[in-house]
XYZ file of N, CA and C in Angstrom:
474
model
N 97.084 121.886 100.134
C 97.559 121.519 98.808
C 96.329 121.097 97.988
N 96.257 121.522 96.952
C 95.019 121.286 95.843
C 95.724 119.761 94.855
N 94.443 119.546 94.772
C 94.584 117.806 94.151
C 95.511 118.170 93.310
N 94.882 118.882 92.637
C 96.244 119.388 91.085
C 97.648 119.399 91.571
N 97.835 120.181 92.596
C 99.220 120.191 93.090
C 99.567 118.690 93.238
N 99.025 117.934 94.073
C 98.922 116.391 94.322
C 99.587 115.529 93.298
N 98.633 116.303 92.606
C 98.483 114.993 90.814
C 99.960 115.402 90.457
N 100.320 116.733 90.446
C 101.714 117.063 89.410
C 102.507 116.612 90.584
N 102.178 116.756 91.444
C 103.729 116.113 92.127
C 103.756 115.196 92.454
N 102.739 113.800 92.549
C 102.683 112.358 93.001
C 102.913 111.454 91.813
N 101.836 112.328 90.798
C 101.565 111.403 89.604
C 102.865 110.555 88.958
N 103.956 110.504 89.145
C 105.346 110.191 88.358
C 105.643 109.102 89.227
N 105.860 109.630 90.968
C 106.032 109.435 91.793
C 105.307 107.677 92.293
N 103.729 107.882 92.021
C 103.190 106.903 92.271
C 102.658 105.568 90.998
N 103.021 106.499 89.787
C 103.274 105.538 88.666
C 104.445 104.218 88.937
N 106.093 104.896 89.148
C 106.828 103.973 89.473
C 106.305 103.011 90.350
N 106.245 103.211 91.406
C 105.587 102.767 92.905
C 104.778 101.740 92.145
N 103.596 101.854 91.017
C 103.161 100.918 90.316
C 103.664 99.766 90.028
N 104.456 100.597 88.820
C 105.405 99.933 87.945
C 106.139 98.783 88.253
N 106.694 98.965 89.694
C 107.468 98.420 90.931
C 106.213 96.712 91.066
N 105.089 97.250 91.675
C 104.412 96.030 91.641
C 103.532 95.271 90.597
N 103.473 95.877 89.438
C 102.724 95.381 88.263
C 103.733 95.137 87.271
N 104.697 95.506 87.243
C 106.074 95.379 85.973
C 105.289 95.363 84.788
N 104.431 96.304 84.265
C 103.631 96.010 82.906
C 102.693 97.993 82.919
N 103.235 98.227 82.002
C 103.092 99.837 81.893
C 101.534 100.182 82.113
N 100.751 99.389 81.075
C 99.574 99.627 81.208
C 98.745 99.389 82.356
N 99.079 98.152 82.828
C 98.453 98.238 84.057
C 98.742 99.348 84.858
N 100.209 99.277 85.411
C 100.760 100.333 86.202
C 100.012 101.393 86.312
N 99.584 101.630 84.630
C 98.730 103.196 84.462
C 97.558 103.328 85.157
N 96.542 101.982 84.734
C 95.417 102.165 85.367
C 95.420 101.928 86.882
N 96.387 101.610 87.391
C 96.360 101.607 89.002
C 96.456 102.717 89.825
N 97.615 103.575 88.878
C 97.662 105.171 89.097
C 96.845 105.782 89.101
N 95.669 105.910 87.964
C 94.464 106.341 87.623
C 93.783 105.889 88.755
N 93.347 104.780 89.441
C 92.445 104.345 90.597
C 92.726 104.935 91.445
N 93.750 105.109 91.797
C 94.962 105.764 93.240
C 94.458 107.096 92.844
N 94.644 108.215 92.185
C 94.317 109.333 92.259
C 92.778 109.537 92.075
N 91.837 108.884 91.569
C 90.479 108.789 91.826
C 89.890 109.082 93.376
N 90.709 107.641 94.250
C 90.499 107.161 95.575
C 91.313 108.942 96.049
N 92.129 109.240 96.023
C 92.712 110.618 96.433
C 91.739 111.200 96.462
N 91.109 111.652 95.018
C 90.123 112.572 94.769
C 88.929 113.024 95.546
N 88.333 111.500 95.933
C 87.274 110.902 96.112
C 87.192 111.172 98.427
N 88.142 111.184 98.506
C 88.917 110.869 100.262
C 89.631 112.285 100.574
N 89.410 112.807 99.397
C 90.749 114.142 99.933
C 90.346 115.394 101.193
N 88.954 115.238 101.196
C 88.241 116.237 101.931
C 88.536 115.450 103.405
N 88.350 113.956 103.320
C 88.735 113.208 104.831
C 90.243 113.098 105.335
N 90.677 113.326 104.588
C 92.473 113.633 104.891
C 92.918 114.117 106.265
N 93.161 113.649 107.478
C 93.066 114.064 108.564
C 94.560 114.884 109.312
N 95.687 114.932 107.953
C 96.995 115.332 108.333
C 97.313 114.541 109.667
N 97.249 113.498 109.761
C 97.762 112.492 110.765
C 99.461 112.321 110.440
N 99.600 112.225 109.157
C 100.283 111.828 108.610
C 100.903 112.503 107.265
N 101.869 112.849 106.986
C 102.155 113.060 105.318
C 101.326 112.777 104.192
N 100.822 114.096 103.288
C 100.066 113.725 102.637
C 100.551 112.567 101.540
N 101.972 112.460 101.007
C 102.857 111.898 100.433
C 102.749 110.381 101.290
N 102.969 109.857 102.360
C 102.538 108.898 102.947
C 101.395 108.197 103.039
N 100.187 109.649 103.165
C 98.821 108.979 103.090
C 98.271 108.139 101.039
N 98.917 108.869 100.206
C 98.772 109.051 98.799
C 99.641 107.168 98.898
N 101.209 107.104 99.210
C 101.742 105.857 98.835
C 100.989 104.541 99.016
N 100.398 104.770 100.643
C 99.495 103.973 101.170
C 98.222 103.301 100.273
N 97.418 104.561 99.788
C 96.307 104.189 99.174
C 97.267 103.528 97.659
N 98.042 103.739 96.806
C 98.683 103.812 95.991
C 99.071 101.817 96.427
N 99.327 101.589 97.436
C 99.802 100.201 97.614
C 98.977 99.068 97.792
N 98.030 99.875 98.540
C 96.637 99.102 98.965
C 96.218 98.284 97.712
N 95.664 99.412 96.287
C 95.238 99.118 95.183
C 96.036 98.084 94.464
N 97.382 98.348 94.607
C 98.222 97.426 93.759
C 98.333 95.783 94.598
N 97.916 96.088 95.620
C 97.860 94.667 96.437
C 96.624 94.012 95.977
N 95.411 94.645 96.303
C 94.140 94.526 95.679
C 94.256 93.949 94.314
N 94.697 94.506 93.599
C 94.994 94.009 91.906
C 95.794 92.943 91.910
N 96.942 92.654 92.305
C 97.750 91.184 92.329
C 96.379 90.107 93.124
N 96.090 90.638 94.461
C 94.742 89.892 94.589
C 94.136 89.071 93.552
N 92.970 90.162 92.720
C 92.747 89.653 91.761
C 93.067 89.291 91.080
N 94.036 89.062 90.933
C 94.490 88.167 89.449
C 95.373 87.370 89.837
N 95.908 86.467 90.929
C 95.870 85.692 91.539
C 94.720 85.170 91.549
N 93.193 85.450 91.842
C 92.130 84.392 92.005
C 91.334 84.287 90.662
N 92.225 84.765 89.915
C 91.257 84.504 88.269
C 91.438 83.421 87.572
N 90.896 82.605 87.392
C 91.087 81.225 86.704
C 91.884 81.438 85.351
N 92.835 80.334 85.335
C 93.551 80.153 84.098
C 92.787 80.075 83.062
N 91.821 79.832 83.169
C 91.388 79.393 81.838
C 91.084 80.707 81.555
N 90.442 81.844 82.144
C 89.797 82.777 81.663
C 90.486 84.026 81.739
N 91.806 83.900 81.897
C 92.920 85.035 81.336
C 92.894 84.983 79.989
N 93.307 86.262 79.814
C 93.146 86.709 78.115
C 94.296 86.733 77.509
N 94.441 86.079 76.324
C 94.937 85.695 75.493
C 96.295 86.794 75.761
N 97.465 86.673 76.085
C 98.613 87.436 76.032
C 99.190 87.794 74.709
N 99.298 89.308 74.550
C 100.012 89.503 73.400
C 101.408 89.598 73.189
N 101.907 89.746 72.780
C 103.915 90.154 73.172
C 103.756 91.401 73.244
N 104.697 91.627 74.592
C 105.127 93.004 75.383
C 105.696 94.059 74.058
N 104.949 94.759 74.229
C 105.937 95.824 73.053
C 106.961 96.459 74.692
N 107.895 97.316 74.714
C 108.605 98.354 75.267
C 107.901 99.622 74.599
N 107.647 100.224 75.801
C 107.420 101.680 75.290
C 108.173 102.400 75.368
N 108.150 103.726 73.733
C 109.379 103.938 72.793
C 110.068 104.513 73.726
N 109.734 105.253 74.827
C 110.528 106.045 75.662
C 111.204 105.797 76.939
N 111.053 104.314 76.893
C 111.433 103.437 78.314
C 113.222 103.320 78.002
N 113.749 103.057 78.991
C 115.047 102.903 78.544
C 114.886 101.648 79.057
N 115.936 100.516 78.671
C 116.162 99.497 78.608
C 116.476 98.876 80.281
N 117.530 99.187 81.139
C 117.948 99.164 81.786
C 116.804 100.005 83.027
N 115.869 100.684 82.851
C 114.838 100.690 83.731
C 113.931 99.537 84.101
N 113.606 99.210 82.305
C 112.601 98.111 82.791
C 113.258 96.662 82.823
N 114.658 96.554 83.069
C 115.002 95.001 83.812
C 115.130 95.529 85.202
N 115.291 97.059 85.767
C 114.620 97.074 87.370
C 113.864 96.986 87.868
N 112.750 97.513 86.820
C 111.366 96.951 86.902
C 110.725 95.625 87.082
N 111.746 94.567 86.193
C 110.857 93.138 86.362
C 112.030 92.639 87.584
N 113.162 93.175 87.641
C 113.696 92.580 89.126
C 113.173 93.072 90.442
N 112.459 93.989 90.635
C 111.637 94.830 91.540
C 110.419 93.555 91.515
N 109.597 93.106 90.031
C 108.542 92.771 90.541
C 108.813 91.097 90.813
N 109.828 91.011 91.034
C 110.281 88.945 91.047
C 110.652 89.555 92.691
N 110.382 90.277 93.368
C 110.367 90.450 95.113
C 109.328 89.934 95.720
N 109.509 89.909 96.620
C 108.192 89.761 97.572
C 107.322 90.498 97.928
N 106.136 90.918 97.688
C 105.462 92.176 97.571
C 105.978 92.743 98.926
N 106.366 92.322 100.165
C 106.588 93.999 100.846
C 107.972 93.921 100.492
N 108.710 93.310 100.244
C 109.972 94.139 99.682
C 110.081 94.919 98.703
N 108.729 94.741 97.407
C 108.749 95.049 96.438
C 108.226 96.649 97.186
N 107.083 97.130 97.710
C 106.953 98.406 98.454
C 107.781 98.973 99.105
N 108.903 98.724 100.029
C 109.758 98.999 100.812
C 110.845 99.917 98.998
N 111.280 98.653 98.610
C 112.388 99.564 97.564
C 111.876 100.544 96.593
N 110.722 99.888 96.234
C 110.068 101.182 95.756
C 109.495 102.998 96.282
N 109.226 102.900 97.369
C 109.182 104.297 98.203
C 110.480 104.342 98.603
N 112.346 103.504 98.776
C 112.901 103.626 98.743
C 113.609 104.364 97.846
N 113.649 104.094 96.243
C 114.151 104.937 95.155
C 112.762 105.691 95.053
N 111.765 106.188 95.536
C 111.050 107.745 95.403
C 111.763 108.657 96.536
N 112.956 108.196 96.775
C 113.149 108.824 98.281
C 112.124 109.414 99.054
N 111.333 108.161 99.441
C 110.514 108.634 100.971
C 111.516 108.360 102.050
N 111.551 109.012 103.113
C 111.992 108.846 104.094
C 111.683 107.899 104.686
N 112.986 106.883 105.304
C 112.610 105.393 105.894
C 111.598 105.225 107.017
N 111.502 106.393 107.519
C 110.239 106.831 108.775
C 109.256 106.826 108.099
N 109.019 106.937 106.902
C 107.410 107.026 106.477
C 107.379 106.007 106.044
N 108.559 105.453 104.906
C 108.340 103.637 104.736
C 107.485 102.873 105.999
N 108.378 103.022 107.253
C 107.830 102.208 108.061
C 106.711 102.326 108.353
N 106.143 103.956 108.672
C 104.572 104.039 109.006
C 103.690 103.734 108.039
N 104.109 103.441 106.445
C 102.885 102.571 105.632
C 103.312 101.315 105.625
N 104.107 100.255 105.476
C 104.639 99.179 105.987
C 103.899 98.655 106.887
N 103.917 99.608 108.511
C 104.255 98.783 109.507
C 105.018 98.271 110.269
N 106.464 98.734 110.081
C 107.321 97.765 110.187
C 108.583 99.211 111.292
N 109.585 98.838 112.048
C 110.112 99.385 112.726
C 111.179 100.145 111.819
N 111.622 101.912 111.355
C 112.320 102.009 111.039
C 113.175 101.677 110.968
N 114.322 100.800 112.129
C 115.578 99.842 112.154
C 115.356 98.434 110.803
N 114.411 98.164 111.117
C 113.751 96.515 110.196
C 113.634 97.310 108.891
N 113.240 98.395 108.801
C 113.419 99.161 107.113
C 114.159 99.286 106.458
N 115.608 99.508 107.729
C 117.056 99.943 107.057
C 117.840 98.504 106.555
N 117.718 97.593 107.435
C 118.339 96.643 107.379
C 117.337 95.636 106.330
N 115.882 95.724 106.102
C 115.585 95.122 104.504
C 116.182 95.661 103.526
N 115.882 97.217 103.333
C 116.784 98.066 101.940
C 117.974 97.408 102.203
N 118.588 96.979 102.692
C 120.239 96.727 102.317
C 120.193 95.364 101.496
N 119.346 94.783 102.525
C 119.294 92.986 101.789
C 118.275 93.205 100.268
N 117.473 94.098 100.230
C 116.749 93.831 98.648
C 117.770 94.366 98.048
N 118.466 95.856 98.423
C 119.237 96.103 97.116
C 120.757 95.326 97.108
N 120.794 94.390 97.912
C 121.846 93.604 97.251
C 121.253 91.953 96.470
N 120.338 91.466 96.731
C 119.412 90.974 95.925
C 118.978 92.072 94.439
N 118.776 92.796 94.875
C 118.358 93.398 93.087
C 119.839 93.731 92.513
N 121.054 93.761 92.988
C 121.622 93.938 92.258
C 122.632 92.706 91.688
N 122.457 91.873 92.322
C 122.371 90.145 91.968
C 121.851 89.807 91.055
N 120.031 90.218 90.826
C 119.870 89.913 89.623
C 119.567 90.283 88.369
N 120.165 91.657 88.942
C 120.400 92.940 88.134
C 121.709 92.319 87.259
N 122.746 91.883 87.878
C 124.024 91.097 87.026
C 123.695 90.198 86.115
N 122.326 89.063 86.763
C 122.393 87.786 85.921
C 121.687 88.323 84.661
N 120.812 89.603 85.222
C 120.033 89.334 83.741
C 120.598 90.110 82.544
N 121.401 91.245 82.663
C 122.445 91.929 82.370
C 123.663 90.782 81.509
N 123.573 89.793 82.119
C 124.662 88.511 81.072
C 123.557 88.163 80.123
N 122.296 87.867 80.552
C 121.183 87.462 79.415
C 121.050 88.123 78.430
N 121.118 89.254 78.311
C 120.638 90.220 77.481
C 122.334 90.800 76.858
């Protein structure tokens, strides 16, 4: 498979997957952008151990862990001035309160439901996870009845 092929068929794919752990478009973007760089950059070492779609989520999660990292250890004082969130014009409404209920998870739950609605297969969840396909099935049940908990409350807010 040629990167291009990669890019058109991940790129959407591993944006959400973002989206999921950054709840903020722009970032999301540039994490995507890093993730297919690191693809770019690794693609010749690709050892088909694994799904290339698996190997891509992986690096794709790594980065977004890396990034909450950082900015977790950035001093308050020297965060930048927040502007108000515009919505972008083409977002629908009801995506992005899944979006910020996705990112109020616990980051591996927040990965688990997210390669969950890309429909990866719960076998590959687990092999980037870590975690025993059985322990995969039985988190997806408990996040998506948690997200849809506060999928209700915020749904009365609004």
């Amino acid at each position: 498979m040629s990167f291009e092929e990669i890019y058109d068929t991940y790129y959407s794919k591993i944006f959400r997957l973002c989206m999921g752990y950054m709840n903020d478009h722009d970032w999301a973007q540039d994490v995507t952008q890093e993730t297919f760089i690191t693809v770019w950059q690794k693609l010749s070492q690709f050892r088909n151990e694994s799904a290339i779609g698996t190997w891509i989520y992986r690096i794709a999660s790594n980065h977004c862990l890396r990034q909450l990292e950082k900015q977790s250890k950035m001093p308050k004082a020297e965060m930048p001035v927040q502007i108000e969130d515009k919505q972008p014009p083409d977002t629908d409404t009801q995506v992005q309160l899944l979006y910020k209920c996705i990112a109020e998870l616990p980051e591996i739950d927040r990965i688990i439901i997210s390669l969950e609605l890309e429909d990866v297969k719960q076998a590959e969840i687990a092999n980037i996870v870590g975690l025993s396909e059985t322990n995969i099935r039985v988190k997806v049940y408990r996040i998506k009845e948690r997200l849809s908990q506060k999928f209700k409350k915020y749904e009365h807010q609004y």
